Coordinates of C-alpha atoms in Angstrom, one line a residue:
X1 CA 0.0 0.0 0.0
X2 CA 2.9 2.3 0.8
X3 CA 4.5 1.7 -2.5
X4 CA 1.2 2.4 -4.2
X5 CA 1.0 5.7 -2.4
X6 CA 4.6 6.6 -3.4
X7 CA 3.8 5.7 -7.0
X8 CA 0.8 8.0 -7.0
X9 CA 2.8 10.8 -5.4
X10 CA 5.5 10.4 -8.1
X11 CA 2.9 10.5 -10.8
X12 CA 1.5 13.7 -9.3
X13 CA 5.0 15.2 -9.2
X14 CA 5.7 14.3 -12.8
X15 CA 2.4 15.6 -13.9
X16 CA 3.0 18.9 -12.0
X17 CA 6.4 19.2 -13.7
X18 CA 4.9 18.5 -17.1
X19 CA 2.1 21.0 -16.5
X20 CA 4.7 23.5 -15.3
X21 CA 6.6 23.3 -18.6
X22 CA 3.4 23.6 -20.6
X23 CA 2.2 26.5 -18.6
X24 CA 5.6 28.2 -19.3
X25 CA 4.9 27.9 -23.0
X26 CA 1.4 28.9 -22.7
X27 CA 2.7 32.1 -21.1
X28 CA 4.9 32.6 -24.0
X29 CA 2.0 32.1 -26.4
X30 CA -0.2 34.4 -24.4
X31 CA 2.6 37.1 -24.4
X32 CA 2.9 36.8 -28.1
X33 CA -0.8 37.2 -28.5
X34 CA -0.9 40.2 -26.2
X35 CA 0.9 42.2 -28.9
X36 CA -2.5 42.1 -30.6
X37 CA -3.7 44.6 -28.1
X38 CA -2.1 47.4 -30.3
X39 CA -4.0 46.0 -33.3
X40 CA -7.2 46.0 -31.4
X41 CA -6.7 49.5 -30.2
X42 CA -6.1 50.6 -33.8
X43 CA -9.3 48.8 -34.9
X44 CA -11.3 50.8 -32.2
X45 CA -9.9 53.9 -33.9
X46 CA -11.2 52.7 -37.2
X47 CA -7.8 51.6 -38.5
X48 CA -8.4 48.3 -39.9
X49 CA -5.7 48.3 -42.6
X50 CA -4.1 45.0 -41.2
X51 CA -7.2 43.0 -40.5
X52 CA -9.6 44.0 -43.2
X53 CA -10.1 41.7 -46.3
X54 CA -7.1 42.3 -48.7
X55 CA -7.3 40.2 -51.8
X56 CA -4.0 38.8 -53.1
X57 CA -3.3 36.6 -56.1
X58 CA -0.9 33.6 -55.8
X59 CA 0.4 31.9 -58.9
X60 CA -0.2 28.5 -57.3
X61 CA -3.1 28.9 -55.0
X62 CA -5.1 31.7 -56.8
X63 CA -7.2 34.3 -54.9
X64 CA -6.5 34.5 -51.2
X65 CA -6.5 37.1 -48.4
X66 CA -3.1 38.9 -47.4
X67 CA -4.6 39.7 -44.0
X68 CA -6.0 36.4 -43.0
X69 CA -3.3 35.5 -40.5
X70 CA -3.5 39.0 -38.9
X71 CA -7.2 38.7 -38.5
X72 CA -6.8 35.2 -37.1
X73 CA -4.3 36.5 -34.5
X74 CA -6.6 39.3 -33.4
X75 CA -9.6 36.9 -33.2
X76 CA -7.6 34.5 -30.9
X77 CA -6.6 37.5 -28.8
X78 CA -10.2 38.6 -28.4
X79 CA -11.2 35.0 -27.5
X80 CA -8.5 34.3 -24.9
X81 CA -8.5 37.8 -23.3
X82 CA -12.3 37.5 -23.0
X83 CA -12.9 40.8 -24.7
X84 CA -16.6 41.3 -25.4
X85 CA -16.8 43.6 -28.3
X86 CA -19.8 43.0 -30.5
X87 CA -18.9 45.6 -33.1
X88 CA -15.4 44.1 -33.5
X89 CA -16.8 40.6 -33.8
X90 CA -19.3 41.7 -36.5
X91 CA -16.8 43.7 -38.4
X92 CA -14.1 40.9 -38.4
X93 CA -16.7 38.3 -39.3
X94 CA -17.8 40.2 -42.4
X95 CA -14.2 40.7 -43.5
X96 CA -13.5 37.0 -43.1
X97 CA -16.7 36.2 -44.9
X98 CA -15.4 38.0 -47.9
X99 CA -12.3 35.6 -47.8
X100 CA -14.5 32.6 -47.5
X101 CA -16.6 33.6 -50.5
X102 CA -13.7 34.5 -52.7
X103 CA -10.9 32.2 -51.7
X104 CA -9.9 29.8 -54.4
X105 CA -8.7 27.3 -51.8
X106 CA -12.1 27.6 -50.1
X107 CA -11.9 26.1 -46.7
X108 CA -13.7 27.1 -43.5
X109 CA -10.8 28.4 -41.4
X110 CA -10.4 28.9 -37.7
X111 CA -11.1 32.7 -37.8
X112 CA -14.7 32.4 -38.9
X113 CA -15.4 29.5 -36.4
X114 CA -14.2 31.6 -33.4
X115 CA -16.1 34.6 -34.6
X116 CA -19.2 32.7 -35.0
X117 CA -19.0 31.5 -31.4
X118 CA -18.3 35.1 -30.2
X119 CA -21.0 36.7 -32.3
X120 CA -23.6 34.1 -31.5
X121 CA -23.6 35.5 -27.9
X122 CA -25.1 38.7 -29.2
X123 CA -27.6 37.0 -31.6
X124 CA -30.5 37.0 -29.2
X125 CA -32.7 38.9 -31.7
X126 CA -31.4 36.9 -34.6
X127 CA -29.9 40.0 -36.2
X128 CA -26.9 38.0 -37.4
X129 CA -28.7 35.1 -38.8
X130 CA -28.1 36.4 -42.4
X131 CA -24.4 36.5 -41.8
X132 CA -24.5 32.9 -40.5
X133 CA -26.4 31.8 -43.4
X134 CA -24.0 33.5 -45.8
X135 CA -21.2 31.7 -44.1
X136 CA -22.9 28.4 -44.4
X137 CA -23.1 29.0 -48.2
X138 CA -19.8 30.7 -48.7
X139 CA -18.2 27.7 -50.4
X140 CA -18.3 24.0 -50.7
X141 CA -16.3 23.3 -47.5
X142 CA -18.5 25.7 -45.5
X143 CA -21.6 24.1 -46.8
X144 CA -20.3 20.7 -45.6
X145 CA -18.7 21.6 -42.3
X146 CA -19.7 25.1 -41.0
X147 CA -21.5 25.0 -37.7
X148 CA -23.3 28.2 -36.6
X149 CA -23.7 26.6 -33.1
X150 CA -20.0 25.9 -32.5
X151 CA -18.6 26.3 -29.1
X152 CA -15.2 27.3 -28.1
X153 CA -13.0 27.1 -24.9
X154 CA -12.2 30.7 -23.9
X155 CA -9.3 29.5 -21.5
X156 CA -5.8 29.2 -23.1
X157 CA -4.7 27.0 -20.4
X158 CA -7.0 24.3 -21.6
X159 CA -4.8 23.6 -24.5
X160 CA -2.2 20.8 -24.3
X161 CA 1.2 20.8 -25.8
X162 CA 0.1 19.6 -29.1
X163 CA -2.8 22.0 -29.2
X164 CA -0.3 24.8 -28.7
X165 CA 1.9 23.5 -31.5
X166 CA -0.9 23.4 -34.0
X167 CA -2.1 26.8 -32.8
X168 CA 1.3 28.3 -33.4
X169 CA 1.3 26.8 -36.8
X170 CA -2.1 28.3 -37.5
X171 CA -0.9 31.7 -36.2
X172 CA 2.4 31.4 -38.0
X173 CA 4.3 31.9 -34.8
X174 CA 7.4 29.8 -35.8
X175 CA 9.7 30.9 -33.0
X176 CA 7.5 29.6 -30.2
X177 CA 6.4 26.6 -32.3
X178 CA 10.0 25.4 -32.6
X179 CA 10.5 25.5 -28.9
X180 CA 7.2 23.5 -28.4
X181 CA 8.2 20.9 -30.9
X182 CA 11.5 20.2 -29.2
X183 CA 9.6 19.9 -25.9
X184 CA 7.1 17.6 -27.5
X185 CA 9.8 15.4 -28.9
X186 CA 11.0 14.8 -25.3
X187 CA 7.6 13.4 -24.4
X188 CA 7.6 10.8 -27.1
X189 CA 8.5 7.4 -25.6
X190 CA 8.4 5.4 -28.8
X191 CA 8.4 6.7 -32.3
X192 CA 5.9 5.2 -34.8
X193 CA 4.4 6.2 -38.1
X194 CA 1.8 8.6 -36.7
X195 CA 4.1 10.7 -34.4
X196 CA 7.0 10.6 -37.0
X197 CA 4.5 11.9 -39.6
X198 CA 3.6 14.7 -37.3
X199 CA 7.2 15.6 -36.8
X200 CA 7.8 15.7 -40.5
X201 CA 4.8 18.0 -40.8
X202 CA 6.2 20.3 -38.1
X203 CA 9.7 20.4 -39.6
X204 CA 8.3 21.2 -43.0
X205 CA 6.3 24.1 -41.7
X206 CA 9.3 25.4 -39.8
X207 CA 11.5 25.2 -42.9
X208 CA 13.7 22.5 -41.4
X209 CA 13.4 20.3 -44.4
X210 CA 16.9 18.8 -44.1
X211 CA 15.8 17.1 -40.8
X212 CA 13.1 15.2 -42.7
X213 CA 15.3 13.0 -44.9
X214 CA 16.0 10.4 -42.2
X215 CA 12.5 10.5 -40.8
X216 CA 11.1 9.9 -44.3
X217 CA 13.3 6.8 -44.8
X218 CA 12.3 5.6 -41.4
X219 CA 8.7 5.9 -42.5
X220 CA 9.4 3.7 -45.5
X221 CA 11.3 1.1 -43.4
X222 CA 8.3 0.8 -41.1
X223 CA 5.9 0.2 -44.0
X224 CA 8.0 -2.2 -46.0
X225 CA 6.4 -5.2 -44.2
X226 CA 2.8 -4.0 -44.5
X227 CA 0.4 -6.3 -46.2
X228 CA -1.0 -3.6 -48.5
X229 CA 1.5 -1.8 -50.8
X230 CA -0.3 1.5 -50.7
X231 CA 1.5 2.5 -47.5
X232 CA 4.9 1.6 -48.8
X233 CA 4.3 3.4 -52.1
X234 CA 3.0 6.5 -50.2
X235 CA 6.3 6.5 -48.3
X236 CA 8.2 6.2 -51.6
X237 CA 6.2 9.1 -53.0
X238 CA 7.0 11.3 -50.0
X239 CA 10.7 10.6 -50.4
X240 CA 10.7 11.4 -54.1
X241 CA 8.8 14.6 -53.6
X242 CA 11.3 15.6 -50.8
X243 CA 14.2 15.1 -53.1
X244 CA 12.5 17.1 -55.9
X245 CA 11.6 19.9 -53.6
X246 CA 15.2 20.0 -52.4
X247 CA 16.4 19.8 -56.0
X248 CA 18.2 16.5 -55.4
X249 CA 17.1 15.2 -58.8
X250 CA 19.5 12.3 -59.1
X251 CA 18.4 10.9 -55.7
X252 CA 14.7 11.3 -56.7
X253 CA 15.3 9.5 -59.9
X254 CA 16.9 6.5 -58.2
X255 CA 14.0 6.2 -55.7
X256 CA 11.4 6.5 -58.5
X257 CA 12.9 3.6 -60.4
X258 CA 12.9 1.6 -57.2
X259 CA 9.2 2.5 -56.5
X260 CA 7.8 1.6 -59.9
X261 CA 9.2 -1.9 -59.4
X262 CA 7.4 -2.5 -56.0
X263 CA 4.9 -5.3 -56.2
X264 CA 1.5 -3.9 -56.1
X265 CA 2.2 -0.8 -58.2
X266 CA -0.5 -1.9 -60.5
X267 CA -3.0 -1.7 -57.7
X268 CA -2.7 2.0 -57.3
X269 CA -3.2 3.0 -60.9
X270 CA -6.7 4.1 -60.4
X271 CA -6.0 6.4 -57.5
X272 CA -4.3 9.8 -57.1
X273 CA -1.1 8.2 -55.6
X274 CA -0.2 6.9 -59.0
X275 CA -0.6 10.3 -60.5
X276 CA 1.9 11.7 -58.1
X277 CA 4.5 9.3 -59.5
X278 CA 3.6 10.4 -63.0
X279 CA 4.0 14.1 -62.0
X280 CA 7.3 13.2 -60.4
X281 CA 8.5 11.4 -63.5
X282 CA 7.6 14.3 -65.8
X283 CA 9.3 16.8 -63.4
X284 CA 12.5 14.7 -63.5
X285 CA 12.5 14.5 -67.2
X286 CA 12.1 18.3 -67.4
X287 CA 15.0 18.8 -65.1
X288 CA 17.5 16.7 -67.1
X289 CA 17.2 13.2 -65.5
X290 CA 20.1 10.9 -66.3
X291 CA 17.8 8.4 -67.7
X292 CA 15.3 10.9 -69.2
X293 CA 14.4 8.6 -72.1
X294 CA 13.6 5.6 -69.9
X295 CA 11.6 7.6 -67.4
X296 CA 9.7 9.4 -70.2
X297 CA 8.9 6.2 -72.1
X298 CA 7.5 4.8 -68.8
X299 CA 5.5 7.9 -68.0
X300 CA 4.2 8.3 -71.6
X301 CA 2.9 4.7 -71.7
X302 CA 1.0 5.3 -68.5
X303 CA -0.2 8.9 -69.5
X304 CA -1.8 7.4 -72.6
X305 CA -4.0 5.2 -70.4
X306 CA -5.2 8.1 -68.2
X307 CA -8.8 9.2 -68.6
X308 CA -8.9 11.6 -65.7
X309 CA -5.9 13.9 -66.1
X310 CA -6.0 17.3 -64.3
X311 CA -4.2 20.7 -64.7
X312 CA -0.8 20.0 -63.0
X313 CA -0.3 16.6 -64.5
X314 CA -1.2 18.0 -68.0
X315 CA 1.3 20.9 -67.6
X316 CA 4.1 18.7 -66.3
X317 CA 3.5 16.1 -69.0
X318 CA 3.6 18.8 -71.7
X319 CA 6.8 20.2 -70.4
X320 CA 8.4 16.8 -70.3
X321 CA 7.3 16.0 -73.8
X322 CA 8.6 19.2 -75.1
X323 CA 12.0 18.6 -73.3
X324 CA 12.2 15.2 -75.1
X325 CA 11.1 16.8 -78.4
X326 CA 8.2 14.4 -78.5
X327 CA 5.2 15.4 -80.7
X328 CA 3.1 13.8 -78.0
X329 CA 3.2 17.4 -76.6
X330 CA 0.8 18.5 -79.3
X331 CA -1.8 15.9 -78.4
X332 CA -1.4 16.7 -74.7
X333 CA -1.8 20.4 -75.3
X334 CA -5.0 19.9 -77.3
X335 CA -6.4 17.6 -74.4
X336 CA -5.4 20.2 -71.9
X337 CA -7.2 23.0 -73.5
X338 CA -10.3 20.8 -73.9
X339 CA -10.1 20.0 -70.2
X340 CA -9.8 23.6 -69.2
X341 CA -12.9 24.4 -71.3
X342 CA -14.8 21.4 -69.7
X343 CA -14.1 22.6 -66.2
X344 CA -14.7 26.3 -67.0
X345 CA -11.1 27.7 -66.9
X346 CA -10.9 28.8 -70.4

């Protein structure tokens, strides 16, 4: 009985120590958010330049909002500081609604969810029902997942370590996030596919791509014995994409050749995963692969069987064909323009 009591006391001490460490980082996060007080005070003076909807055009993602993250930071500040300002809630909601309605990436976003919760408190006379309905119909994602009756925890202390990491990612507070990730790593007692995948995601966001190479190979090693080949091929895909992103084309080429020999490659030809291999192959050809002819011949054979090609695959295939001086590029370009017209992009 004495040993049991001692064990319980030890657990309490460990818990208190862990909580103390977490609280330290929560305070750092709180202090970071406290800088939003200046933004809030400017908003009260009708200076909304940094939080109003500000359309931007990105070559890859299309229409977006340059002030989205600023607005999210202020929204979190209002939530956790328990500031009850109906006018600010309504204004920020309407500005974020413009982003939901115009953003090419669509999505719901954290900002409008928090603001829905805050504004709902002032909707006793249903004066904001129209705004909530607009949010529900803002885009496909909102139509599927927006909840006008969402609830939020207003206490920042209720967030655990991983919550804080993801919040920092959402808020783009990379300095604090990096500290939190190092702290989280110390809590991992055994690495597996799930937590290793999380670390890869964290490192990618933090711009620590070089640290992902070993992790990606460990992911592949853990999936080699899986019954289904999909997991193994997904791991191969991730490694290839890593090498392409870091412009290590020779290594990517070696891994691609190994991947397409994996037993079960035929099983994925009807899913997007296989298209990722085709995109990679075309990218390598366009970037002067050592065995460009062999890779292109493989990719071209597979491309001719595809009935559901899409924009990026078309463009990469066209570039690869032109690189090889292959007249198949003409056929691909014709199909690409037909596809654009079909989906309403022409």
